[in-house]
């Protein structure tokens, strides 16, 4: 699959016309607001019954009490190139054949209905011009259109602590250390020695903050603009209470710049659009300086074995507790975000004990197998150890490998004449150390050319090393037990951490004039009402109002129940007898029927028993046997019973079914087959129905065409995500996935596409692409284009509005991702028709943040769910949010265990001019349409589905491609990151594109 490379220039070939007039935006602003007021009817939420058409009342997110920018500001926002996106200049193609009629208005508010003109691409012509910035310099994120008003107002607490802005000048100095040092720890030690020696003299009593690399910061100027210092540092790794070597360094400090805090103050007050990142970075480093000296810093978190007693995770690992800390600009001013954190560390054990735990067997009396040696080598490569055979001298080394021979057989040259000596003799003669376990291999330290041998029994693992490789399931479970805290306990630990850090006594905070509050921020929030859900008319309950984010399928039938006539079952579990499997399949078929599906109680062929290692042979046998039995009709569904610990079986089964055979499969674990639960069967039936193309439930407001800025014109909702390989996998590709709704006006069913792209590449490369075909010439394609065409085929409409939820983007990537991916969306639309440019709203979804919301009063049961978390629907768009931009926190789900993490939504681009209420309510309501369960979910479903699809696609890579990296080399079929492309994923069968993320 051709990969479209991103242009290095900031000008992204943006060829969209820019004929929209800002004056038109301003003149029509009031009309637009009036239309939006008419589009947002209130919904009855009193629990007595679903809203009816008679209950509709005009409503807009704005009320008389709402604060929002004046019209001139909104006009200015559109004037920067964003398309004015009310219906005034949307050209509708034809009346919908469905019950939601699409209309548009001209500038005189007259309705325009134009006939659909088909072209070769299957989408009619739409005359509209869209402005878009030609470079990142003119790109401005969407500004907050006002604050939401819908919902029950409450007060919550957030783990943000107000930080008073200092009034001192912040000065930056460049640090050059000679000879150059790679370790931040050593760099810090050198600068700490410099400060210790010269603070009272050459540094003019200044106490600087240092980032460990090239920058040093002071509050006020140093007495010089440039100065060189000579520093001598004792090598701590040479010994404990023994002789230490002294190393000499030259340190040059050179004035670079002054950070302007006035700009930061203006930004926090909403008077400047751009955040002065330099000033924020300085303040962040200042507040991290003391903790860096006291704890083990990893990223933005600090860990210590003293915070809480480490808990063993198994196989030589333990959990360390710590805290996350970051300074952030918010509406309340500077805020220090503090959260609890846990991570896996390598237990500081003697290496022999670590190996015994790793292999879970006695290693002292029996030789190691090749598999054991490989496992030890992978676990210890890169780990720092210290020697224990030299008394007080504890030199430290980093492990580079493991010898293939046992210690007793190892010899090495001791002089230039290549005189050989055994490792056993050397340690006895040099250190008087007798090697007891010569059958074990030695650790190799140093590089390949000059490797040194260290006997395992003479080494101990150095404390404080984070484990960065993949944890197994038992270790993950053990770590989750440590990290899983009830909200009340987490809040208590956060407050205790702030008090323990004693920022008021921090010499660096004092030096720079920073004062940190010790109280959690008190924040106004609202609880958005749950949406009414629509079920089939034949069920006892036709409509449902979820309570505390949950409901069930009792007395309800799926709104679109599908038919399964031809199905088969493969049993890969030896412990499941055929009669048990048959009984389970019968119960599942009955549950599907009760839930509203038509499900044949009998399989096409008898249940087939197979061994897991013969998965491909078994699948192909069942596929062909069923085809023969049904005279050429393919199976609609394959049930598979898997062992509970099935290793690679699940992935192999999905890969073969979805890329080779085109089979829709449903896997069930042995434990569920033996212990049949009604709730489990009901959940499986939900999954089967959507895999068959059905819908379990839809929003009642969608059926009634009452969703603002979705129901009025054909609207497509995208979700996109990129998943990256785990740490240590240096050659595996990243996987991008895009899903899109296919059933306007319901926006419940989705189709998806996946592609492999360059290792760790966050920008989605295949959103839009072109290539040369010898026959057709230049051909356009890509995931956005394909999904737009798919929407047109499924609905008979072309999308006149695009809502794009983008998952997995960090703040530092906002500009790059928006510029590149919005450009790709534009090009995909324009490739279908020259002037086809539907307005786009681009929203980033973030879950990897550290903001937590707590109930104001933990004893008030009416303000929390059963787990003690805030109620689902809780939204915050003030105080702890961005000073000027359009973002909000939404906790859309009920907690199960631990502390709920709200999703953070940041609207980067909004040509549809959503109000705060409109986008918050839409996002919250969509969270109730997740097809795989009867609960609201924590992330908007299109983003959730995209994540699942990208994760699923890892199974599609060929097995040898998945298992590379065991020896650090790329395997057959992969390309290293230095090459131009990656091997494409195998093509999905057409019937799989709509189900892989439901599986």
PDB file of C-alpha atoms in Angstrom, residues 154-278:
ATOM      1  CA  UNK A 154     -22.835  20.790  41.247  1.00  0.00           C
ATOM      2  CA  UNK A 155     -19.410  21.429  42.737  1.00  0.00           C
ATOM      3  CA  UNK A 156     -16.550  18.937  42.424  1.00  0.00           C
ATOM      4  CA  UNK A 157     -12.927  18.939  43.540  1.00  0.00           C
ATOM      5  CA  UNK A 158     -10.036  18.530  41.114  1.00  0.00           C
ATOM      6  CA  UNK A 159      -6.428  17.528  41.791  1.00  0.00           C
ATOM      7  CA  UNK A 160      -5.217  20.951  40.658  1.00  0.00           C
ATOM      8  CA  UNK A 161      -3.474  23.304  43.087  1.00  0.00           C
ATOM      9  CA  UNK A 162      -3.358  27.040  42.429  1.00  0.00           C
ATOM     10  CA  UNK A 163       0.151  28.367  41.820  1.00  0.00           C
ATOM     11  CA  UNK A 164       0.740  32.078  42.325  1.00  0.00           C
ATOM     12  CA  UNK A 165       2.662  33.589  39.437  1.00  0.00           C
ATOM     13  CA  UNK A 166       6.059  35.004  40.504  1.00  0.00           C
ATOM     14  CA  UNK A 167       6.989  38.598  39.782  1.00  0.00           C
ATOM     15  CA  UNK A 168      10.680  37.928  39.143  1.00  0.00           C
ATOM     16  CA  UNK A 169      12.627  37.858  35.886  1.00  0.00           C
ATOM     17  CA  UNK A 170      13.476  34.362  34.694  1.00  0.00           C
ATOM     18  CA  UNK A 171      16.835  34.073  32.945  1.00  0.00           C
ATOM     19  CA  UNK A 172      18.075  31.193  30.821  1.00  0.00           C
ATOM     20  CA  UNK A 173      21.737  30.184  30.530  1.00  0.00           C
ATOM     21  CA  UNK A 174      23.253  27.656  28.142  1.00  0.00           C
ATOM     22  CA  UNK A 175      25.290  24.915  29.865  1.00  0.00           C
ATOM     23  CA  UNK A 176      28.263  23.283  28.102  1.00  0.00           C
ATOM     24  CA  UNK A 177      30.050  20.479  29.946  1.00  0.00           C
ATOM     25  CA  UNK A 178      33.423  19.190  28.681  1.00  0.00           C
ATOM     26  CA  UNK A 179      34.046  16.292  28.291  1.00  0.00           C
ATOM     27  CA  UNK A 180      30.454  15.694  27.211  1.00  0.00           C
ATOM     28  CA  UNK A 181      28.379  13.527  29.539  1.00  0.00           C
ATOM     29  CA  UNK A 182      25.443  11.390  28.369  1.00  0.00           C
ATOM     30  CA  UNK A 183      23.903  10.841  31.806  1.00  0.00           C
ATOM     31  CA  UNK A 184      21.539  13.450  33.201  1.00  0.00           C
ATOM     32  CA  UNK A 185      22.352  12.200  36.682  1.00  0.00           C
ATOM     33  CA  UNK A 186      26.047  12.955  36.216  1.00  0.00           C
ATOM     34  CA  UNK A 187      25.242  16.322  34.635  1.00  0.00           C
ATOM     35  CA  UNK A 188      23.137  17.221  37.649  1.00  0.00           C
ATOM     36  CA  UNK A 189      25.899  16.146  40.020  1.00  0.00           C
ATOM     37  CA  UNK A 190      28.396  18.372  38.158  1.00  0.00           C
ATOM     38  CA  UNK A 191      26.121  21.438  38.291  1.00  0.00           C
ATOM     39  CA  UNK A 192      25.214  20.728  41.938  1.00  0.00           C
ATOM     40  CA  UNK A 193      28.939  20.755  42.773  1.00  0.00           C
ATOM     41  CA  UNK A 194      29.318  24.032  40.843  1.00  0.00           C
ATOM     42  CA  UNK A 195      26.495  25.650  42.828  1.00  0.00           C
ATOM     43  CA  UNK A 196      27.908  24.325  46.091  1.00  0.00           C
ATOM     44  CA  UNK A 197      31.339  25.817  45.378  1.00  0.00           C
ATOM     45  CA  UNK A 198      30.399  29.101  43.710  1.00  0.00           C
ATOM     46  CA  UNK A 199      26.917  30.114  44.892  1.00  0.00           C
ATOM     47  CA  UNK A 200      28.122  32.690  47.388  1.00  0.00           C
ATOM     48  CA  UNK A 201      30.829  34.109  45.113  1.00  0.00           C
ATOM     49  CA  UNK A 202      30.567  33.915  41.333  1.00  0.00           C
ATOM     50  CA  UNK A 203      26.821  33.123  41.238  1.00  0.00           C
ATOM     51  CA  UNK A 204      25.874  36.138  43.336  1.00  0.00           C
ATOM     52  CA  UNK A 205      23.858  34.038  45.853  1.00  0.00           C
ATOM     53  CA  UNK A 206      21.569  32.759  43.094  1.00  0.00           C
ATOM     54  CA  UNK A 207      20.102  29.250  43.422  1.00  0.00           C
ATOM     55  CA  UNK A 208      19.608  28.056  39.843  1.00  0.00           C
ATOM     56  CA  UNK A 209      17.297  25.347  38.507  1.00  0.00           C
ATOM     57  CA  UNK A 210      18.817  22.943  35.970  1.00  0.00           C
ATOM     58  CA  UNK A 211      17.123  20.668  33.410  1.00  0.00           C
ATOM     59  CA  UNK A 212      19.939  18.105  33.374  1.00  0.00           C
ATOM     60  CA  UNK A 213      20.874  18.890  29.772  1.00  0.00           C
ATOM     61  CA  UNK A 214      21.672  22.259  28.202  1.00  0.00           C
ATOM     62  CA  UNK A 215      19.651  24.846  30.137  1.00  0.00           C
ATOM     63  CA  UNK A 216      20.022  26.461  33.534  1.00  0.00           C
ATOM     64  CA  UNK A 217      17.561  29.042  34.888  1.00  0.00           C
ATOM     65  CA  UNK A 218      17.865  31.769  37.509  1.00  0.00           C
ATOM     66  CA  UNK A 219      15.522  34.264  39.168  1.00  0.00           C
ATOM     67  CA  UNK A 220      17.369  37.441  38.261  1.00  0.00           C
ATOM     68  CA  UNK A 221      20.610  37.794  36.345  1.00  0.00           C
ATOM     69  CA  UNK A 222      23.949  36.247  37.278  1.00  0.00           C
ATOM     70  CA  UNK A 223      26.872  38.676  37.681  1.00  0.00           C
ATOM     71  CA  UNK A 224      28.253  37.587  34.300  1.00  0.00           C
ATOM     72  CA  UNK A 225      27.061  36.879  30.755  1.00  0.00           C
ATOM     73  CA  UNK A 226      29.683  34.171  30.168  1.00  0.00           C
ATOM     74  CA  UNK A 227      31.963  32.270  32.511  1.00  0.00           C
ATOM     75  CA  UNK A 228      33.942  29.036  32.625  1.00  0.00           C
ATOM     76  CA  UNK A 229      34.257  26.878  35.751  1.00  0.00           C
ATOM     77  CA  UNK A 230      36.485  23.916  36.588  1.00  0.00           C
ATOM     78  CA  UNK A 231      34.747  21.180  38.561  1.00  0.00           C
ATOM     79  CA  UNK A 232      36.138  17.981  40.049  1.00  0.00           C
ATOM     80  CA  UNK A 233      33.726  15.171  40.767  1.00  0.00           C
ATOM     81  CA  UNK A 234      34.290  11.941  42.674  1.00  0.00           C
ATOM     82  CA  UNK A 235      33.144   8.829  40.818  1.00  0.00           C
ATOM     83  CA  UNK A 236      30.444   7.335  43.069  1.00  0.00           C
ATOM     84  CA  UNK A 237      30.474   4.088  41.137  1.00  0.00           C
ATOM     85  CA  UNK A 238      34.002   3.239  42.240  1.00  0.00           C
ATOM     86  CA  UNK A 239      33.280   2.303  45.810  1.00  0.00           C
ATOM     87  CA  UNK A 240      31.466   2.676  49.082  1.00  0.00           C
ATOM     88  CA  UNK A 241      33.741   4.063  51.807  1.00  0.00           C
ATOM     89  CA  UNK A 242      36.642   3.035  49.601  1.00  0.00           C
ATOM     90  CA  UNK A 243      39.006   4.874  47.262  1.00  0.00           C
ATOM     91  CA  UNK A 244      37.224   6.936  44.599  1.00  0.00           C
ATOM     92  CA  UNK A 245      38.537   8.281  41.342  1.00  0.00           C
ATOM     93  CA  UNK A 246      38.321  12.005  40.700  1.00  0.00           C
ATOM     94  CA  UNK A 247      37.146  13.282  37.307  1.00  0.00           C
ATOM     95  CA  UNK A 248      37.631  16.829  36.022  1.00  0.00           C
ATOM     96  CA  UNK A 249      35.098  18.801  33.972  1.00  0.00           C
ATOM     97  CA  UNK A 250      34.899  22.264  32.442  1.00  0.00           C
ATOM     98  CA  UNK A 251      31.500  23.956  32.677  1.00  0.00           C
ATOM     99  CA  UNK A 252      30.668  27.061  30.621  1.00  0.00           C
ATOM    100  CA  UNK A 253      27.576  29.132  31.483  1.00  0.00           C
ATOM    101  CA  UNK A 254      26.383  31.565  28.829  1.00  0.00           C
ATOM    102  CA  UNK A 255      23.385  33.923  28.996  1.00  0.00           C
ATOM    103  CA  UNK A 256      20.753  33.057  26.367  1.00  0.00           C
ATOM    104  CA  UNK A 257      17.439  34.777  27.010  1.00  0.00           C
ATOM    105  CA  UNK A 258      14.987  36.201  29.523  1.00  0.00           C
ATOM    106  CA  UNK A 259      11.581  34.529  29.883  1.00  0.00           C
ATOM    107  CA  UNK A 260       8.851  37.160  29.878  1.00  0.00           C
ATOM    108  CA  UNK A 261       6.348  36.427  32.636  1.00  0.00           C
ATOM    109  CA  UNK A 262       4.240  39.389  31.519  1.00  0.00           C
ATOM    110  CA  UNK A 263       3.261  37.408  28.407  1.00  0.00           C
ATOM    111  CA  UNK A 264       2.343  34.431  30.585  1.00  0.00           C
ATOM    112  CA  UNK A 265       0.138  36.637  32.733  1.00  0.00           C
ATOM    113  CA  UNK A 266      -1.613  38.016  29.641  1.00  0.00           C
ATOM    114  CA  UNK A 267      -2.144  34.482  28.302  1.00  0.00           C
ATOM    115  CA  UNK A 268      -3.664  33.315  31.584  1.00  0.00           C
ATOM    116  CA  UNK A 269      -5.956  36.351  31.528  1.00  0.00           C
ATOM    117  CA  UNK A 270      -7.135  35.416  28.029  1.00  0.00           C
ATOM    118  CA  UNK A 271      -5.496  38.449  26.405  1.00  0.00           C
ATOM    119  CA  UNK A 272      -2.977  36.450  24.354  1.00  0.00           C
ATOM    120  CA  UNK A 273      -3.700  33.431  22.164  1.00  0.00           C
ATOM    121  CA  UNK A 274      -0.262  31.796  22.270  1.00  0.00           C
ATOM    122  CA  UNK A 275       1.068  30.187  25.434  1.00  0.00           C
ATOM    123  CA  UNK A 276       4.633  31.285  26.281  1.00  0.00           C
ATOM    124  CA  UNK A 277       5.984  27.737  26.517  1.00  0.00           C
ATOM    125  CA  UNK A 278       9.451  28.863  27.637  1.00  0.00           C
TER     126      UNK A 278
END
